[in-house]
Coordinates of C-alpha atoms and ligand atoms in Angstrom, one line a residue:
X1 CA 0.0 0.0 0.0
X2 CA 1.0 3.6 -0.7
X3 CA -0.1 5.9 2.2
X4 CA -0.8 9.6 1.8
X5 CA -2.1 11.8 4.6
X6 CA -3.1 15.4 5.2
X7 CA -4.4 17.2 8.3
X8 CA -7.6 19.2 8.0
X9 CA -8.5 22.2 10.1
X10 CA -11.8 23.1 11.7
X11 CA -13.5 26.6 11.8
X12 CA -11.2 27.7 14.6
X13 CA -8.2 26.9 12.5
X14 CA -7.2 24.1 14.7
X15 CA -6.3 20.7 13.4
X16 CA -9.5 18.8 13.5
X17 CA -8.4 15.6 12.1
X18 CA -6.3 13.6 9.6
X19 CA -7.2 12.3 6.2
X20 CA -5.4 9.1 5.4
X21 CA -5.5 7.5 1.9
X22 CA -4.4 3.9 1.4
X23 CA -3.7 3.2 -2.2
X24 CA -3.5 -0.4 -3.3
X25 CA -0.5 -0.5 -5.6
X26 CA -0.3 -4.3 -6.0
X27 CA -1.2 -4.0 -9.8
X28 CA 1.2 -1.1 -10.3
X29 CA 3.9 -3.0 -8.5
X30 CA 3.2 -6.2 -10.5
X31 CA 3.4 -4.2 -13.8
X32 CA 6.6 -2.6 -12.7
X33 CA 8.1 -6.0 -11.9
X34 CA 7.0 -7.4 -15.2
X35 CA 8.6 -4.5 -17.0
X36 CA 11.9 -5.1 -15.2
X37 CA 11.8 -8.8 -15.8
X38 CA 11.1 -8.2 -19.5
X39 CA 14.1 -5.8 -19.9
X40 CA 16.3 -8.4 -18.1
X41 CA 15.1 -11.1 -20.4
X42 CA 15.7 -9.1 -23.6
X43 CA 19.2 -8.2 -22.5
X44 CA 20.0 -11.8 -21.6
X45 CA 18.5 -13.2 -24.8
X46 CA 20.6 -10.8 -26.9
X47 CA 23.8 -11.2 -24.8
X48 CA 24.1 -14.9 -25.4
X49 CA 24.4 -14.6 -29.2
X50 CA 26.6 -11.5 -28.9
X51 CA 29.1 -13.4 -26.6
X52 CA 29.2 -16.3 -29.1
X53 CA 29.8 -14.1 -32.1
X54 CA 32.5 -12.1 -30.3
X55 CA 34.5 -15.1 -29.2
X56 CA 34.3 -16.9 -32.6
X57 CA 35.3 -13.7 -34.4
X58 CA 38.2 -13.1 -32.1
X59 CA 39.4 -16.7 -32.6
X60 CA 39.3 -16.2 -36.3
X61 CA 41.2 -13.0 -36.1
X62 CA 43.9 -14.1 -33.7
X63 CA 45.0 -17.6 -34.8
X64 CA 45.7 -19.5 -37.9
X65 CA 42.6 -21.5 -38.4
X66 CA 42.4 -23.8 -41.3
X67 CA 39.8 -23.3 -44.0
X68 CA 37.4 -26.0 -42.8
X69 CA 37.3 -24.6 -39.3
X70 CA 37.0 -21.1 -40.6
X71 CA 33.9 -22.1 -42.4
X72 CA 32.5 -23.8 -39.4
X73 CA 33.1 -20.7 -37.2
X74 CA 31.6 -18.4 -39.8
X75 CA 28.5 -20.5 -40.0
X76 CA 28.1 -20.3 -36.2
X77 CA 28.4 -16.5 -36.4
X78 CA 25.9 -16.5 -39.2
X79 CA 23.4 -18.6 -37.2
X80 CA 23.8 -16.4 -34.1
X81 CA 23.1 -13.3 -36.3
X82 CA 20.0 -15.0 -37.6
X83 CA 18.9 -15.7 -34.0
X84 CA 19.3 -12.1 -33.1
X85 CA 17.4 -11.0 -36.1
X86 CA 14.5 -13.3 -35.2
X87 CA 14.4 -12.0 -31.6
X88 CA 14.4 -8.4 -32.8
X89 CA 11.8 -9.1 -35.5
X90 CA 9.5 -10.7 -32.9
X91 CA 10.1 -7.9 -30.4
X92 CA 9.2 -5.3 -33.1
X93 CA 6.0 -7.2 -33.9
X94 CA 5.0 -7.3 -30.2
X95 CA 5.8 -3.6 -29.8
X96 CA 3.5 -2.8 -32.8
X97 CA 0.8 -5.0 -31.3
X98 CA 1.2 -3.2 -27.9
X99 CA 0.8 0.2 -29.5
X100 CA -2.0 -0.9 -31.8
X101 CA 0.2 0.0 -34.8
X102 CA -0.6 -3.2 -36.6
X103 CA -2.6 -2.5 -39.7
X104 CA -5.2 -5.3 -40.0
X105 CA -6.6 -6.0 -43.5
X106 CA -9.7 -8.0 -42.7
X107 CA -11.2 -10.0 -45.5
X108 CA -13.5 -13.0 -45.7
X109 CA -11.5 -16.2 -45.7
X110 CA -12.2 -19.9 -45.7
X111 CA -10.8 -21.7 -42.6
X112 CA -10.0 -24.7 -44.7
X113 CA -7.9 -22.6 -47.1
X114 CA -6.1 -21.0 -44.2
X115 CA -5.2 -24.4 -42.6
X116 CA -4.1 -25.9 -46.0
X117 CA -2.0 -22.9 -46.8
X118 CA -0.2 -23.2 -43.5
X119 CA 0.3 -27.0 -43.9
X120 CA 1.8 -26.4 -47.3
X121 CA 4.4 -24.2 -45.8
X122 CA 5.2 -26.7 -43.2
X123 CA 5.4 -29.7 -45.5
X124 CA 9.2 -29.9 -45.3
X125 CA 9.2 -29.7 -41.5
X126 CA 6.7 -32.6 -41.2
X127 CA 8.7 -34.7 -43.7
X128 CA 12.0 -33.9 -41.9
X129 CA 10.7 -35.3 -38.6
X130 CA 8.7 -38.1 -40.3
X131 CA 5.5 -36.9 -38.7
X132 CA 2.1 -37.4 -40.0
X133 CA -0.8 -35.0 -39.8
X134 CA -4.5 -35.3 -40.3
X135 CA -7.1 -32.7 -41.0
X136 CA -10.8 -32.7 -40.0
X137 CA -12.9 -29.8 -41.1
X138 CA -16.5 -29.7 -40.2
X139 CA -18.9 -29.5 -43.2
X140 CA -20.4 -26.2 -44.0
X141 CA -18.1 -24.3 -41.8
X142 CA -18.7 -20.5 -42.2
X143 CA -16.0 -18.3 -43.5
X144 CA -14.3 -15.9 -41.0
X145 CA -13.5 -12.2 -41.5
X146 CA -9.9 -11.8 -40.3
X147 CA -6.5 -10.5 -41.3
X148 CA -5.4 -13.4 -43.4
X149 CA -1.7 -12.9 -42.8
X150 CA -2.1 -12.5 -39.0
X151 CA -4.3 -15.6 -38.5
X152 CA -2.0 -17.6 -40.8
X153 CA 0.9 -16.6 -38.7
X154 CA -0.9 -17.8 -35.5
X155 CA -1.8 -21.2 -37.0
X156 CA 1.8 -21.5 -38.3
X157 CA 3.3 -20.7 -34.9
X158 CA 1.0 -23.2 -33.2
X159 CA 1.5 -26.0 -35.7
X160 CA 5.3 -25.4 -35.7
X161 CA 5.3 -25.8 -32.0
X162 CA 3.4 -29.1 -32.3
X163 CA 6.0 -30.2 -34.8
X164 CA 9.0 -29.0 -32.7
X165 CA 7.8 -30.4 -29.3
X166 CA 6.7 -33.8 -30.7
X167 CA 9.1 -36.6 -31.3
X168 CA 9.9 -38.0 -34.7
X169 CA 7.1 -40.1 -36.2
X170 CA 4.6 -38.3 -33.9
X171 CA 1.1 -37.4 -35.0
X172 CA -0.6 -34.0 -35.3
X173 CA -4.2 -33.5 -35.8
X174 CA -5.7 -30.2 -37.0
X175 CA -9.5 -29.8 -36.8
X176 CA -12.0 -27.1 -37.1
X177 CA -15.5 -27.0 -35.8
X178 CA -18.2 -24.5 -35.3
X179 CA -19.7 -23.6 -32.0
X180 CA -22.7 -21.2 -32.3
X181 CA -21.0 -17.9 -33.2
X182 CA -17.5 -19.1 -33.1
X183 CA -15.1 -21.1 -35.2
X184 CA -12.6 -23.2 -33.3
X185 CA -9.3 -24.5 -34.8
X186 CA -7.7 -27.2 -32.7
X187 CA -4.2 -28.3 -33.1
X188 CA -3.4 -31.5 -31.2
X189 CA -0.1 -33.3 -30.8
X190 CA 1.1 -36.4 -29.0
X191 CA 4.4 -34.8 -28.0
X192 CA 6.1 -33.8 -24.8
X193 CA 3.2 -32.0 -23.2
X194 CA 3.7 -29.2 -20.8
X195 CA 4.0 -29.6 -17.0
X196 CA 0.9 -28.3 -15.2
X197 CA 2.9 -25.6 -13.3
X198 CA 4.2 -24.1 -16.5
X199 CA 0.8 -24.0 -18.4
X200 CA -0.3 -20.7 -16.8
X201 CA 2.9 -18.9 -17.8
X202 CA 3.4 -20.3 -21.3
X203 CA 1.9 -17.3 -23.0
X204 CA 4.3 -14.9 -21.3
X205 CA 7.1 -13.3 -23.3
X206 CA 10.2 -15.4 -23.2
X207 CA 8.7 -18.1 -21.0
X208 CA 9.8 -21.5 -22.0
X209 CA 9.6 -24.9 -20.3
X210 CA 13.1 -25.8 -21.4
X211 CA 15.2 -22.8 -22.5
X212 CA 18.0 -24.9 -23.9
X213 CA 15.8 -27.1 -26.0
X214 CA 13.8 -24.1 -27.4
X215 CA 17.0 -22.3 -28.4
X216 CA 18.4 -25.4 -30.1
X217 CA 15.2 -25.6 -32.1
X218 CA 15.5 -22.0 -33.1
X219 CA 12.8 -20.6 -30.9
X220 CA 12.7 -17.1 -29.5
X221 CA 10.1 -17.8 -26.7
X222 CA 7.9 -15.1 -28.2
X223 CA 5.7 -17.2 -30.6
X224 CA 2.8 -17.9 -28.3
X225 CA 2.7 -14.4 -26.8
X226 CA 2.5 -13.0 -30.4
X227 CA -0.2 -15.5 -31.3
X228 CA -2.2 -14.6 -28.2
X229 CA -2.1 -10.9 -29.0
X230 CA -3.1 -11.4 -32.6
X231 CA -6.1 -13.5 -31.6
X232 CA -7.2 -11.1 -28.9
X233 CA -7.0 -8.3 -31.5
X234 CA -9.6 -10.3 -33.3
X235 CA -11.8 -10.6 -30.2
X236 CA -10.9 -14.3 -30.0
X237 CA -9.2 -16.5 -27.5
X238 CA -6.5 -19.1 -27.3
X239 CA -6.9 -22.0 -24.9
X240 CA -4.3 -24.6 -24.1
X241 CA -4.8 -28.1 -22.7
X242 CA -1.9 -30.2 -22.0
X243 CA -0.7 -33.3 -20.2
X244 CA 2.9 -33.7 -19.5
X245 CA 4.3 -36.7 -21.3
X246 CA 1.1 -37.2 -23.4
X247 CA 0.6 -34.2 -25.6
X248 CA -0.9 -30.8 -26.1
X249 CA -4.0 -29.3 -27.6
X250 CA -4.2 -25.6 -28.5
X251 CA -7.6 -24.2 -29.5
X252 CA -7.9 -21.0 -31.4
X253 CA -11.4 -19.6 -30.9
X254 CA -12.5 -16.9 -33.3
X255 CA -15.9 -15.2 -33.5
X256 CA -17.4 -15.3 -36.9
X257 CA -19.6 -12.5 -38.4
X258 CA -21.4 -12.5 -41.6
X259 CA -20.4 -9.8 -44.1
Ligands
ADP1 P1 9.4 -21.1 -28.6 O1 10.1 -20.1 -29.5 O2 10.3 -21.4 -27.4 O3 8.8 -22.3 -29.2 P2 6.7 -20.2 -27.9 O4 6.2 -18.9 -27.3 O5 6.2 -20.6 -29.2 O6 8.3 -20.1 -27.9 O7 6.4 -21.4 -26.9 C1 6.8 -21.2 -25.5 C2 7.1 -22.6 -24.9 O8 5.9 -23.3 -24.8 C3 8.0 -23.5 -25.7 O9 9.4 -23.2 -25.4 C4 7.7 -24.8 -25.1 O10 8.3 -25.1 -23.9 C5 6.2 -24.7 -24.8 N1 5.3 -25.3 -25.9 C6 4.6 -24.6 -26.9 N2 3.9 -25.4 -27.6 C7 4.2 -26.7 -27.2 C8 3.7 -28.0 -27.6 N3 2.9 -28.2 -28.6 N4 4.1 -29.0 -26.9 C9 5.0 -28.9 -25.8 N5 5.5 -27.7 -25.4 C10 5.1 -26.6 -26.1

């Protein structure tokens, strides 16, 4: 609590009492902590690749490294630059979402088309891990009015996660159903699942169950927070259900309106 007080005087100009105001600053305090934690996270995430780049570059400059090793070091540097670029790209997108600077171009799109376009882009990733996917789309599903690129990115993030956090030969199911005034897209995998204690925090920026593993897989830890913000900007909702060791199901719920 923040406490403010001021004496007040009566008609005879004597102090007649004291006004005390207790202000609950729990939310303010929480927000402040979140801000600090975010800055600490960004710094840390960028510091790691910078340290790697610096040390590899120094080694290359200082010693006689053969051509093969030189190439190896340069490719490490290249990879780390790519990682930094991904982090900065995601941070910029989040900042645009925070400040409502994202320009949405809403058009009527078919859910089936959206899903199939995303799967086409991920075909290589599926093949690489030897995973299978199945699609179930309810008949006569209404079209939705959304920013096609935005929603495509959300589905892409979520299906990519299903691929990343599911073992080789795993299975992923994507289905879409209608529920009154909503269209629901469900992405289900039989992968690693998320421990219960982490499920609440998984949509926070940079929160990851296993930082090392996420980094190895090229993740920035920002994908789900971006997805959540895009869906909320469409008055929708993302719901996660997961069982550690069994799998995860992410539901994207979008209202549909006729045009
Ligand atoms: P990342 O870039 O690390 O994948 P995300 O924001 O997309 O970042 O996801 C945050 C974390 O949530 C991941 O690091 C992972 O621990 C967990 N996660 C997301 N999707 C799944 C999934 N389908 N199965 C298991 N864990 C998942």
